[in-house]
């Protein structure tokens, strides 16, 4: 999979691969291709899904790093879950930092 720059059908196909392919290497390439399209709501939904549910830490890390730039409430909810539960220490620590910073801005 190459980096994607445009095309609804292309990123919908990548989202399908990210959500459904059994091969973690294929899902990893799909998530890496989707990172450049994180400005699209459907892509962010797929990235949140990958961060929440993918068993591969590399896939979760790529999804996490793409979502950091989009701290919407849906994303912050996932970060709240991940700050205590993810097996990747980096994701836990960074999620906690982002959530704490977000909570302090709201107050």
mmCIF file of C-alpha atoms in Angstrom:
data_model
loop_
_atom_site.group_PDB
_atom_site.id
_atom_site.type_symbol
_atom_site.label_atom_id
_atom_site.label_comp_id
_atom_site.label_asym_id
_atom_site.label_seq_id
_atom_site.Cartn_x
_atom_site.Cartn_y
_atom_site.Cartn_z
ATOM 1 C CA UNK A 1 0.000 0.000 0.000
ATOM 2 C CA UNK A 2 1.286 3.398 -0.932
ATOM 3 C CA UNK A 3 0.612 6.686 0.794
ATOM 4 C CA UNK A 4 -2.860 7.892 -0.068
ATOM 5 C CA UNK A 5 -3.534 11.540 -0.847
ATOM 6 C CA UNK A 6 -7.085 11.579 -2.236
ATOM 7 C CA UNK A 7 -9.974 9.379 -3.143
ATOM 8 C CA UNK A 8 -12.901 8.370 -0.979
ATOM 9 C CA UNK A 9 -12.969 4.847 -2.438
ATOM 10 C CA UNK A 10 -9.286 4.337 -1.731
ATOM 11 C CA UNK A 11 -9.435 5.345 1.907
ATOM 12 C CA UNK A 12 -12.665 3.393 2.403
ATOM 13 C CA UNK A 13 -10.804 0.318 1.123
ATOM 14 C CA UNK A 14 -7.920 1.041 3.514
ATOM 15 C CA UNK A 15 -10.384 1.426 6.395
ATOM 16 C CA UNK A 16 -11.887 -1.948 5.493
ATOM 17 C CA UNK A 17 -8.427 -3.532 5.507
ATOM 18 C CA UNK A 18 -7.572 -1.900 8.832
ATOM 19 C CA UNK A 19 -10.735 -3.199 10.458
ATOM 20 C CA UNK A 20 -10.876 -6.664 8.918
ATOM 21 C CA UNK A 21 -7.583 -8.073 7.668
ATOM 22 C CA UNK A 22 -6.200 -10.908 9.780
ATOM 23 C CA UNK A 23 -2.580 -10.110 8.924
ATOM 24 C CA UNK A 24 -1.142 -7.538 11.366
ATOM 25 C CA UNK A 25 1.458 -6.442 8.801
ATOM 26 C CA UNK A 26 -1.266 -5.602 6.310
ATOM 27 C CA UNK A 27 -3.238 -3.693 8.978
ATOM 28 C CA UNK A 28 -0.050 -1.825 9.889
ATOM 29 C CA UNK A 29 0.475 -0.721 6.283
ATOM 30 C CA UNK A 30 -3.188 0.324 6.078
ATOM 31 C CA UNK A 31 -2.964 2.439 9.239
ATOM 32 C CA UNK A 32 0.261 4.065 8.031
ATOM 33 C CA UNK A 33 -1.441 4.989 4.765
ATOM 34 C CA UNK A 34 -4.463 6.390 6.603
ATOM 35 C CA UNK A 35 -2.395 8.670 8.855
ATOM 36 C CA UNK A 36 -2.160 11.299 6.101
ATOM 37 C CA UNK A 37 -5.949 11.319 5.860
ATOM 38 C CA UNK A 38 -6.698 11.762 9.554
ATOM 39 C CA UNK A 39 -8.459 15.041 8.755
ATOM 40 C CA UNK A 40 -11.352 12.909 7.391
ATOM 41 C CA UNK A 41 -13.949 11.951 10.034
ATOM 42 C CA UNK A 42 -14.354 8.390 8.682
ATOM 43 C CA UNK A 43 -10.602 7.890 8.898
ATOM 44 C CA UNK A 44 -10.479 9.168 12.495
ATOM 45 C CA UNK A 45 -13.288 6.733 13.365
ATOM 46 C CA UNK A 46 -11.214 3.897 11.929
ATOM 47 C CA UNK A 47 -8.097 5.090 13.753
ATOM 48 C CA UNK A 48 -10.021 5.221 17.040
ATOM 49 C CA UNK A 49 -11.245 1.691 16.359
ATOM 50 C CA UNK A 50 -7.674 0.523 15.703
ATOM 51 C CA UNK A 51 -6.397 2.213 18.856
ATOM 52 C CA UNK A 52 -9.156 0.636 20.919
ATOM 53 C CA UNK A 53 -9.308 -2.849 19.495
ATOM 54 C CA UNK A 54 -6.269 -3.861 17.455
ATOM 55 C CA UNK A 55 -4.078 -6.447 19.150
ATOM 56 C CA UNK A 56 -0.962 -5.285 17.325
ATOM 57 C CA UNK A 57 0.926 -2.617 19.315
ATOM 58 C CA UNK A 58 2.430 -1.141 16.140
ATOM 59 C CA UNK A 59 -1.009 -0.574 14.641
ATOM 60 C CA UNK A 60 -2.225 1.000 17.891
ATOM 61 C CA UNK A 61 0.842 3.245 18.098
ATOM 62 C CA UNK A 62 0.408 4.545 14.537
ATOM 63 C CA UNK A 63 -3.293 5.180 15.176
ATOM 64 C CA UNK A 64 -2.494 6.918 18.462
ATOM 65 C CA UNK A 65 0.102 9.206 16.906
ATOM 66 C CA UNK A 66 -2.304 10.226 14.141
ATOM 67 C CA UNK A 67 -5.098 10.959 16.624
ATOM 68 C CA UNK A 68 -2.995 13.170 18.898
ATOM 69 C CA UNK A 69 -3.550 16.068 16.490
ATOM 70 C CA UNK A 70 -7.343 15.639 16.792
ATOM 71 C CA UNK A 71 -8.240 15.716 20.511
ATOM 72 C CA UNK A 72 -11.996 15.531 19.950
ATOM 73 C CA UNK A 73 -14.190 14.187 22.729
ATOM 74 C CA UNK A 74 -14.492 10.782 21.009
ATOM 75 C CA UNK A 75 -10.716 10.559 20.856
ATOM 76 C CA UNK A 76 -10.263 11.750 24.436
ATOM 77 C CA UNK A 77 -12.613 8.982 25.599
ATOM 78 C CA UNK A 78 -10.327 6.412 23.971
ATOM 79 C CA UNK A 79 -7.271 8.096 25.509
ATOM 80 C CA UNK A 80 -8.934 7.891 28.939
ATOM 81 C CA UNK A 81 -9.323 4.145 28.481
ATOM 82 C CA UNK A 82 -5.796 3.717 27.157
ATOM 83 C CA UNK A 83 -4.054 5.701 29.899
ATOM 84 C CA UNK A 84 -4.726 2.842 32.313
ATOM 85 C CA UNK A 85 -5.174 -0.194 30.124
ATOM 86 C CA UNK A 86 -2.910 -0.252 27.065
ATOM 87 C CA UNK A 87 -0.026 -2.720 27.045
ATOM 88 C CA UNK A 88 2.197 -0.086 25.402
ATOM 89 C CA UNK A 89 3.774 2.140 28.046
ATOM 90 C CA UNK A 90 4.225 5.042 25.622
ATOM 91 C CA UNK A 91 0.524 5.042 24.700
ATOM 92 C CA UNK A 92 -0.456 4.900 28.389
ATOM 93 C CA UNK A 93 1.850 7.764 29.392
ATOM 94 C CA UNK A 94 1.029 10.018 26.453
ATOM 95 C CA UNK A 95 -2.701 9.357 26.782
ATOM 96 C CA UNK A 96 -2.543 10.325 30.445
ATOM 97 C CA UNK A 97 -0.654 13.539 29.629
ATOM 98 C CA UNK A 98 -3.113 14.533 26.885
ATOM 99 C CA UNK A 99 -6.149 13.790 29.047
ATOM 100 C CA UNK A 100 -4.729 15.705 32.021
ATOM 101 C CA UNK A 101 -3.880 18.690 29.811
ATOM 102 C CA UNK A 102 -7.345 18.598 28.257
ATOM 103 C CA UNK A 103 -9.038 18.373 31.672
ATOM 104 C CA UNK A 104 -7.034 21.308 33.002
ATOM 105 C CA UNK A 105 -8.042 23.466 30.014
ATOM 106 C CA UNK A 106 -11.728 22.633 30.516
ATOM 107 C CA UNK A 107 -11.635 23.633 34.195
#
